[in-house]
PDB file of C-alpha atoms and ligand atoms in Angstrom:
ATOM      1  CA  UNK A 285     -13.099  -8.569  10.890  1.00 88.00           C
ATOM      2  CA  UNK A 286     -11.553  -5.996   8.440  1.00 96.00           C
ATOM      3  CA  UNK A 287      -7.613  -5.348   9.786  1.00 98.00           C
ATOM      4  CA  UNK A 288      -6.922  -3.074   6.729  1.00 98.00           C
ATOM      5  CA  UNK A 289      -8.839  -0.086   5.610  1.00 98.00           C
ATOM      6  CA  UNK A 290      -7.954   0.783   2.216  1.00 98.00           C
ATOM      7  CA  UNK A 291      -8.658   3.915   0.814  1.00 98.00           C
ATOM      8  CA  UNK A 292      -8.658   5.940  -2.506  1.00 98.00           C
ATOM      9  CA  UNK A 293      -9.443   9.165  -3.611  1.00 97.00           C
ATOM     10  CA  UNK A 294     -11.185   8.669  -6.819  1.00 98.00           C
ATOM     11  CA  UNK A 295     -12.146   5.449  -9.088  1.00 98.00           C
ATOM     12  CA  UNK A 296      -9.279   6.773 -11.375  1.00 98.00           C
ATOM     13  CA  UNK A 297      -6.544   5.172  -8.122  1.00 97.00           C
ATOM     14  CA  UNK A 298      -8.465   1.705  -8.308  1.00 98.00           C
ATOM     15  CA  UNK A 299      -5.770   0.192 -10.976  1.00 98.00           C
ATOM     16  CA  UNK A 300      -3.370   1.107  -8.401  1.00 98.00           C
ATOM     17  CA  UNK A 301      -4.532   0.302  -4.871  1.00 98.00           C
ATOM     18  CA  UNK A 302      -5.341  -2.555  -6.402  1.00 98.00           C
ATOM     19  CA  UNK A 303      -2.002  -3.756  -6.250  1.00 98.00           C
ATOM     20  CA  UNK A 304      -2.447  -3.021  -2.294  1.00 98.00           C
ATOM     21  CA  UNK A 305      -5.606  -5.074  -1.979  1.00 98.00           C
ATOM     22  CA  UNK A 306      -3.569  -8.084  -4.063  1.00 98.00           C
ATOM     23  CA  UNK A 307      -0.763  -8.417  -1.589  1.00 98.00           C
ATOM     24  CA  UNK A 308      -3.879  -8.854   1.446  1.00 98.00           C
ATOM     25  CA  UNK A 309      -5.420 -11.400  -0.398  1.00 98.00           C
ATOM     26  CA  UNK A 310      -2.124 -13.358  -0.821  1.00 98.00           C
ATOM     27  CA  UNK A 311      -1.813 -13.216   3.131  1.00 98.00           C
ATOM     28  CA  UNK A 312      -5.084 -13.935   3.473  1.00 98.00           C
ATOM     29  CA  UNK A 313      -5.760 -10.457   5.639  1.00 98.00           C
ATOM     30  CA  UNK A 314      -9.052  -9.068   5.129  1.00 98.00           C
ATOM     31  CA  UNK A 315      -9.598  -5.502   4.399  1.00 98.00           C
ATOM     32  CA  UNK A 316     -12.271  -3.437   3.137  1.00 98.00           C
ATOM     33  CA  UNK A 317     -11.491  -1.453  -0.494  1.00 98.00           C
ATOM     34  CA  UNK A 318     -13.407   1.598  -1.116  1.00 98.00           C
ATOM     35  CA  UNK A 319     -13.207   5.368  -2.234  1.00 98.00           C
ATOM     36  CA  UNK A 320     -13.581   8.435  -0.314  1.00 98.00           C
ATOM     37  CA  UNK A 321     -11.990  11.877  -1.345  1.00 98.00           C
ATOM     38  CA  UNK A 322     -10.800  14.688   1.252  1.00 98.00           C
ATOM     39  CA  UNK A 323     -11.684  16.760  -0.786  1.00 98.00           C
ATOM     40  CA  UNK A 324     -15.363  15.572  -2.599  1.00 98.00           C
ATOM     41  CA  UNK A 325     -16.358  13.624   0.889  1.00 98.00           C
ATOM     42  CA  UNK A 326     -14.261  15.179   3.520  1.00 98.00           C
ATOM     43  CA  UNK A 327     -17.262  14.296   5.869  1.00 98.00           C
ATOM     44  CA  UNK A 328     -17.344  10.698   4.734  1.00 98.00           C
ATOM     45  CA  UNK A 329     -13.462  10.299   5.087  1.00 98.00           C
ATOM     46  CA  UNK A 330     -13.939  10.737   9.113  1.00 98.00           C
ATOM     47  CA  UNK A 331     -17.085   8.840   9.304  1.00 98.00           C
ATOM     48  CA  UNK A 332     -14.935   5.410   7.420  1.00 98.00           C
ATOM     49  CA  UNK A 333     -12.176   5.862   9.399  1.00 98.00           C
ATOM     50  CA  UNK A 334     -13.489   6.043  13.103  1.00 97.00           C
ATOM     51  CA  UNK A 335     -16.497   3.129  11.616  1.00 97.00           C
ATOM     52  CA  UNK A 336     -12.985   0.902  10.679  1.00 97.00           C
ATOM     53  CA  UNK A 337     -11.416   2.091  14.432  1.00 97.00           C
ATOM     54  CA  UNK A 338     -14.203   0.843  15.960  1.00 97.00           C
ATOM     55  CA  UNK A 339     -14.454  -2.368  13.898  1.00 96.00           C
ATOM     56  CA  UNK A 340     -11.095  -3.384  15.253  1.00 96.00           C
ATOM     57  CA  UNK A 341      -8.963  -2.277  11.578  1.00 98.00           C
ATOM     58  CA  UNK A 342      -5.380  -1.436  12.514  1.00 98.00           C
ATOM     59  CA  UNK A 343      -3.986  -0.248   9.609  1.00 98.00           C
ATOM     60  CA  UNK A 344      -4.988   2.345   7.660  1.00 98.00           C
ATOM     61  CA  UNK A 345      -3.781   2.874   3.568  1.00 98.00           C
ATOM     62  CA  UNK A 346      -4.790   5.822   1.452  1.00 98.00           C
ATOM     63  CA  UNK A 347      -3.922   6.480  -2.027  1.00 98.00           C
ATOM     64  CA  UNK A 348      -5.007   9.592  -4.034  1.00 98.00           C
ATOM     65  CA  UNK A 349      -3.270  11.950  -6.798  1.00 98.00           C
ATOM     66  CA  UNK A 350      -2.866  15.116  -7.670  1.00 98.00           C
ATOM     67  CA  UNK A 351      -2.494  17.523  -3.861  1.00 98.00           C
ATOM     68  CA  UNK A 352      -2.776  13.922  -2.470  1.00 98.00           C
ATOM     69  CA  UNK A 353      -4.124  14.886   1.434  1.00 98.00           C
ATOM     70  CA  UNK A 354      -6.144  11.938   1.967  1.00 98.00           C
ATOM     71  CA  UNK A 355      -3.700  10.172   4.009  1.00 98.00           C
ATOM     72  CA  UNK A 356      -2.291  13.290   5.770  1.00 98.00           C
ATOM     73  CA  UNK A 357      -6.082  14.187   6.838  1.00 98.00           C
ATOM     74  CA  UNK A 358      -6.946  10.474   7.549  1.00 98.00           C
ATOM     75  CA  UNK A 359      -4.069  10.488   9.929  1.00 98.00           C
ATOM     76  CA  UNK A 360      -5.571  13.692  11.448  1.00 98.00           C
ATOM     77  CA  UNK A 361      -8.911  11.792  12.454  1.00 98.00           C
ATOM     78  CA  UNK A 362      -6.802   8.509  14.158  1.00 98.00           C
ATOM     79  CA  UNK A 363      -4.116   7.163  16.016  1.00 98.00           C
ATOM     80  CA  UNK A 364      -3.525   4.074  14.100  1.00 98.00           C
ATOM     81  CA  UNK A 365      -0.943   3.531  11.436  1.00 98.00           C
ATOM     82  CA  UNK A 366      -1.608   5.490   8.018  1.00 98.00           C
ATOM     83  CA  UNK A 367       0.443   4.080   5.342  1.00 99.00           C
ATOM     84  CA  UNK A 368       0.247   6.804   2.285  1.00 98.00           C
ATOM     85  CA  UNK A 369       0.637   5.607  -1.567  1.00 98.00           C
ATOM     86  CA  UNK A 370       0.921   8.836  -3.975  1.00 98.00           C
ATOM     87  CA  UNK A 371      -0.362   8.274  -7.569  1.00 98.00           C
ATOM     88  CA  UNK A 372      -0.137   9.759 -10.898  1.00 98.00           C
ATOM     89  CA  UNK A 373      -2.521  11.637 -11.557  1.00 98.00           C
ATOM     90  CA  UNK A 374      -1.412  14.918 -13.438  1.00 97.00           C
ATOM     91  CA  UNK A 375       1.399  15.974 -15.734  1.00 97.00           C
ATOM     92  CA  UNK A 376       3.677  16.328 -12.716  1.00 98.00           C
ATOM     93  CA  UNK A 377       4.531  11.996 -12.526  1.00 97.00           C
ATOM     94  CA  UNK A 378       2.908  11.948  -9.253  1.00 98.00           C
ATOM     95  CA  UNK A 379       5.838  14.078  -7.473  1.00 98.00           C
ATOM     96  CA  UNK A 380       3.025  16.612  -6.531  1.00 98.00           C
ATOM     97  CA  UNK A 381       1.428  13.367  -4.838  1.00 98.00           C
ATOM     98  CA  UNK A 382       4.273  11.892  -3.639  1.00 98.00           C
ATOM     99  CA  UNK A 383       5.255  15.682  -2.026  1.00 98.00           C
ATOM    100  CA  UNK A 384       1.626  16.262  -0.513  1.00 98.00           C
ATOM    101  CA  UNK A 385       2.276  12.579   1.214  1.00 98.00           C
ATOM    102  CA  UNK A 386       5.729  12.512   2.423  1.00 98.00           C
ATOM    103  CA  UNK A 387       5.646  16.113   4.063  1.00 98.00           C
ATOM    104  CA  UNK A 388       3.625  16.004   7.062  1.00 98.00           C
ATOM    105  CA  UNK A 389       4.212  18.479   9.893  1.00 98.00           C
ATOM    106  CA  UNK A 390       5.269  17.072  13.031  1.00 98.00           C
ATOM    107  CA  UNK A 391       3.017  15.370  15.225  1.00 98.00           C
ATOM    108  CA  UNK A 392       0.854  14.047  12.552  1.00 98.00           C
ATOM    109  CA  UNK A 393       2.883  10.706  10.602  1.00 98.00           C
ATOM    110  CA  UNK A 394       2.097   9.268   7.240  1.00 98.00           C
ATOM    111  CA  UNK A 395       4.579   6.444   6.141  1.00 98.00           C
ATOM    112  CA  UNK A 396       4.699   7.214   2.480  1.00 98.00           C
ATOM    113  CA  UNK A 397       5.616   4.588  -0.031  1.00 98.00           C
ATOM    114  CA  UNK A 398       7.047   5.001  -3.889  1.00 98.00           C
ATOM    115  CA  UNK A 399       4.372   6.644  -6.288  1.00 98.00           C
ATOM    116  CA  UNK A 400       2.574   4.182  -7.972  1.00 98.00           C
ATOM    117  CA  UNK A 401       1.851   0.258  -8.256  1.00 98.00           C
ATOM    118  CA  UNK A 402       5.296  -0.354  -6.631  1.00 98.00           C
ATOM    119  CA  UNK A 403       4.106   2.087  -3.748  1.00 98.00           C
ATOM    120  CA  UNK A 404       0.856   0.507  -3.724  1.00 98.00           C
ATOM    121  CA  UNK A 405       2.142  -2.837  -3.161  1.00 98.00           C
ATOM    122  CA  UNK A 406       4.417  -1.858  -0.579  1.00 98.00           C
ATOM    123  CA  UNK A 407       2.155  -0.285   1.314  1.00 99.00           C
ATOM    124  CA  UNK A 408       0.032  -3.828   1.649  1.00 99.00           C
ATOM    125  CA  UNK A 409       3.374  -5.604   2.375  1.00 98.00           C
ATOM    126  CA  UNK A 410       3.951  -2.772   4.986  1.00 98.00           C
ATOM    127  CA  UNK A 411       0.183  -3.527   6.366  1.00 98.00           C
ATOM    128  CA  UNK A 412       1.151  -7.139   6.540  1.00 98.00           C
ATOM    129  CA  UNK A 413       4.721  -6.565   9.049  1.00 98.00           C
ATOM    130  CA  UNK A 414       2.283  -4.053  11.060  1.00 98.00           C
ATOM    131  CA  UNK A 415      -0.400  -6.730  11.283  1.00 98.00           C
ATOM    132  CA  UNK A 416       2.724  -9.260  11.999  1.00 98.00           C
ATOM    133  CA  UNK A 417       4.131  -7.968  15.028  1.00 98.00           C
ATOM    134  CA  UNK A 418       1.826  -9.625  17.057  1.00 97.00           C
ATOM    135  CA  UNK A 419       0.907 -12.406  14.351  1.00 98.00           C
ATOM    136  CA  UNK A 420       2.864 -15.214  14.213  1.00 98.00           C
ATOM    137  CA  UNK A 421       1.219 -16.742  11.624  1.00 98.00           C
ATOM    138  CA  UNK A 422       2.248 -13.448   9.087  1.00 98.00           C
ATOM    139  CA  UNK A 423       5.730 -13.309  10.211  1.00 98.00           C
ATOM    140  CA  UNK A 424       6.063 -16.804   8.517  1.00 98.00           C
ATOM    141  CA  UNK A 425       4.273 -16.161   5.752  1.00 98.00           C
ATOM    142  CA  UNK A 426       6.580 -12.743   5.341  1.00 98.00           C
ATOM    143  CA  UNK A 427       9.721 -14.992   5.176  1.00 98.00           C
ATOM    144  CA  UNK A 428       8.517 -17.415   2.954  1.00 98.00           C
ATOM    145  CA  UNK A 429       7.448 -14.406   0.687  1.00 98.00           C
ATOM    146  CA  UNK A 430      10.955 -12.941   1.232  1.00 98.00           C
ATOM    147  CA  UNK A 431      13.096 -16.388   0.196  1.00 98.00           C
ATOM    148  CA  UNK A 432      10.139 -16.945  -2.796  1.00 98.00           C
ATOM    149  CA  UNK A 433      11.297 -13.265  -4.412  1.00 98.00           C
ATOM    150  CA  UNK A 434      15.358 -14.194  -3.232  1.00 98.00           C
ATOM    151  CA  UNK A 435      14.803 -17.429  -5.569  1.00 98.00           C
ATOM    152  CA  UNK A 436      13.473 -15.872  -7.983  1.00 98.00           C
ATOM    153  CA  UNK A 437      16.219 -12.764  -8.714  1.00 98.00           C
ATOM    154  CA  UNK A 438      18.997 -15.891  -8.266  1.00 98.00           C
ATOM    155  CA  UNK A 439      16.941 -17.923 -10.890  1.00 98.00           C
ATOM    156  CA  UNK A 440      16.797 -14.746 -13.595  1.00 98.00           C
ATOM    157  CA  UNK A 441      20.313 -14.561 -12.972  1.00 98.00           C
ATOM    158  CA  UNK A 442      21.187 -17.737 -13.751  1.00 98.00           C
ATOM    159  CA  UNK A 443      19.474 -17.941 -16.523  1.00 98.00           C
ATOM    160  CA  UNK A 444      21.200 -14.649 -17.820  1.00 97.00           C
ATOM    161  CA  UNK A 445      24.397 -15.835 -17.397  1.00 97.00           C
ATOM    162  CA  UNK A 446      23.795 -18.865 -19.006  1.00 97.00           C
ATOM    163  CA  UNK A 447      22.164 -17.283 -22.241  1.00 97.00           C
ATOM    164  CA  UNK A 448      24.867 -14.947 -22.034  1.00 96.00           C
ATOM    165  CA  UNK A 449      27.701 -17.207 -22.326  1.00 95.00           C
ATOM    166  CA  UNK A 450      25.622 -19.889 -24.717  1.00 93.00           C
ATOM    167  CA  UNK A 451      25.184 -16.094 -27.044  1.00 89.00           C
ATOM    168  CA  UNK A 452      29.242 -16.170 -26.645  1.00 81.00           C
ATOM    169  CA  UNK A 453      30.398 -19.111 -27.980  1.00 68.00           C
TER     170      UNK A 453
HETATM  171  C1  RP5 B 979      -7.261  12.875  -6.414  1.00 78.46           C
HETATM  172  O1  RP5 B 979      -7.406  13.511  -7.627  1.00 78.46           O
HETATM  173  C2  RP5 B 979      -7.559  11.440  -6.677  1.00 78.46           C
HETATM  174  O2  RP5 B 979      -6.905  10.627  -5.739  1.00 78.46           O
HETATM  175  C3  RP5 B 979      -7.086  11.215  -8.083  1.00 78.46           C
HETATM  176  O3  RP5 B 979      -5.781  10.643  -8.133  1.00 78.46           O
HETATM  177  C4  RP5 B 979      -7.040  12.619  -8.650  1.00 78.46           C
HETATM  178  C5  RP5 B 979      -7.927  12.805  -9.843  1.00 78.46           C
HETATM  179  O4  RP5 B 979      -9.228  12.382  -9.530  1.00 78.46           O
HETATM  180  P1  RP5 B 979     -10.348  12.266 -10.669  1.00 78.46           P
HETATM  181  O5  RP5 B 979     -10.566  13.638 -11.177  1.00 78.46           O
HETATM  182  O6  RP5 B 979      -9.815  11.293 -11.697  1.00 78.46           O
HETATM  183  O7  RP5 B 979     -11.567  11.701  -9.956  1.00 78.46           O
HETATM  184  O8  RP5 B 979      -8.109  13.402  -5.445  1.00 78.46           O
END
């Protein structure tokens, strides 16, 4: 059963939400990767996100550039979590996306991430400590992922001082 819906507003957003669909695959959470625009398939948008309500998903992430409203109007159609990833997609570095995500009117939430890959992969870590709260299973998992990235900044910096100092002598 698909627990993450994962949607993007063009082909162009694949590289990125990619990066979403990575961090499900590490926790082994399966999700369904597709494209739908709310603006080109408004009609469609609806129609995947009450099919993935029904299925049982229970997170929702939408990615799209440019006026970015696919998450804001995904989150008009559902009551489950909509995690929003804005992309760059114009001249503007994605701020126009990142400014279309972030301000919702009241009453209608989008938790929006950091434009980009970084954003993207966020917003499947965020999808993992939804899923989590009632998954035992993923809470492990999140704290082995969370001492695995702690080791790794203390073994770059380790190995910077020590170049550092060997560069001194
Ligand atoms: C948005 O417009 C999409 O999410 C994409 O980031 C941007 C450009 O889409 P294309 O013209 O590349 O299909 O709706």
């Amino acid at each position: 059963m698909e627990k993450v819906l994962i949607l993007t507003g063009s082909d162009s957003d694949i590289h990125v939400m990619e990066k979403a669909a990575e961090v499900l695959d590490e926790f082994g959470v399966a999700y369904r990767l597709t494209i739908a625009s709310a603006h080109r398939t408004p009609d469609y948008v609806k129609r995947l996100v009450s099919g993935a309500e029904k299925k049982g998903a229970e997170v929702i992430i939408a990615g799209a550039g440019m006026a970015a409203h696919l998450a804001g109007v995904i989150a008009s159609h559902t009551t489950l979590p909509v995690i929003g990833v804005p992309i760059e997609a114009s001249g503007l570095g994605g701020l126009d996306a990142l400014l279309s995500t972030v301000q919702m009117p009241g009453g209608v939430p989008v938790a929006a991430m950091a434009i980009g890959k970084a954003g993207a992969k966020n917003a499947g870590l965020f999808a993992v400590q939804i899923l989590a709260i009632k998954d035992a299973g993923l809470r492990k998992k999140l704290q082995a992922y969370k001492a695995r990235m702690a080791a790794s900044v203390r073994k770059k910096a380790a190995k910077f001082e020590a170049e550092r100092k060997k560069g001194k002598k």
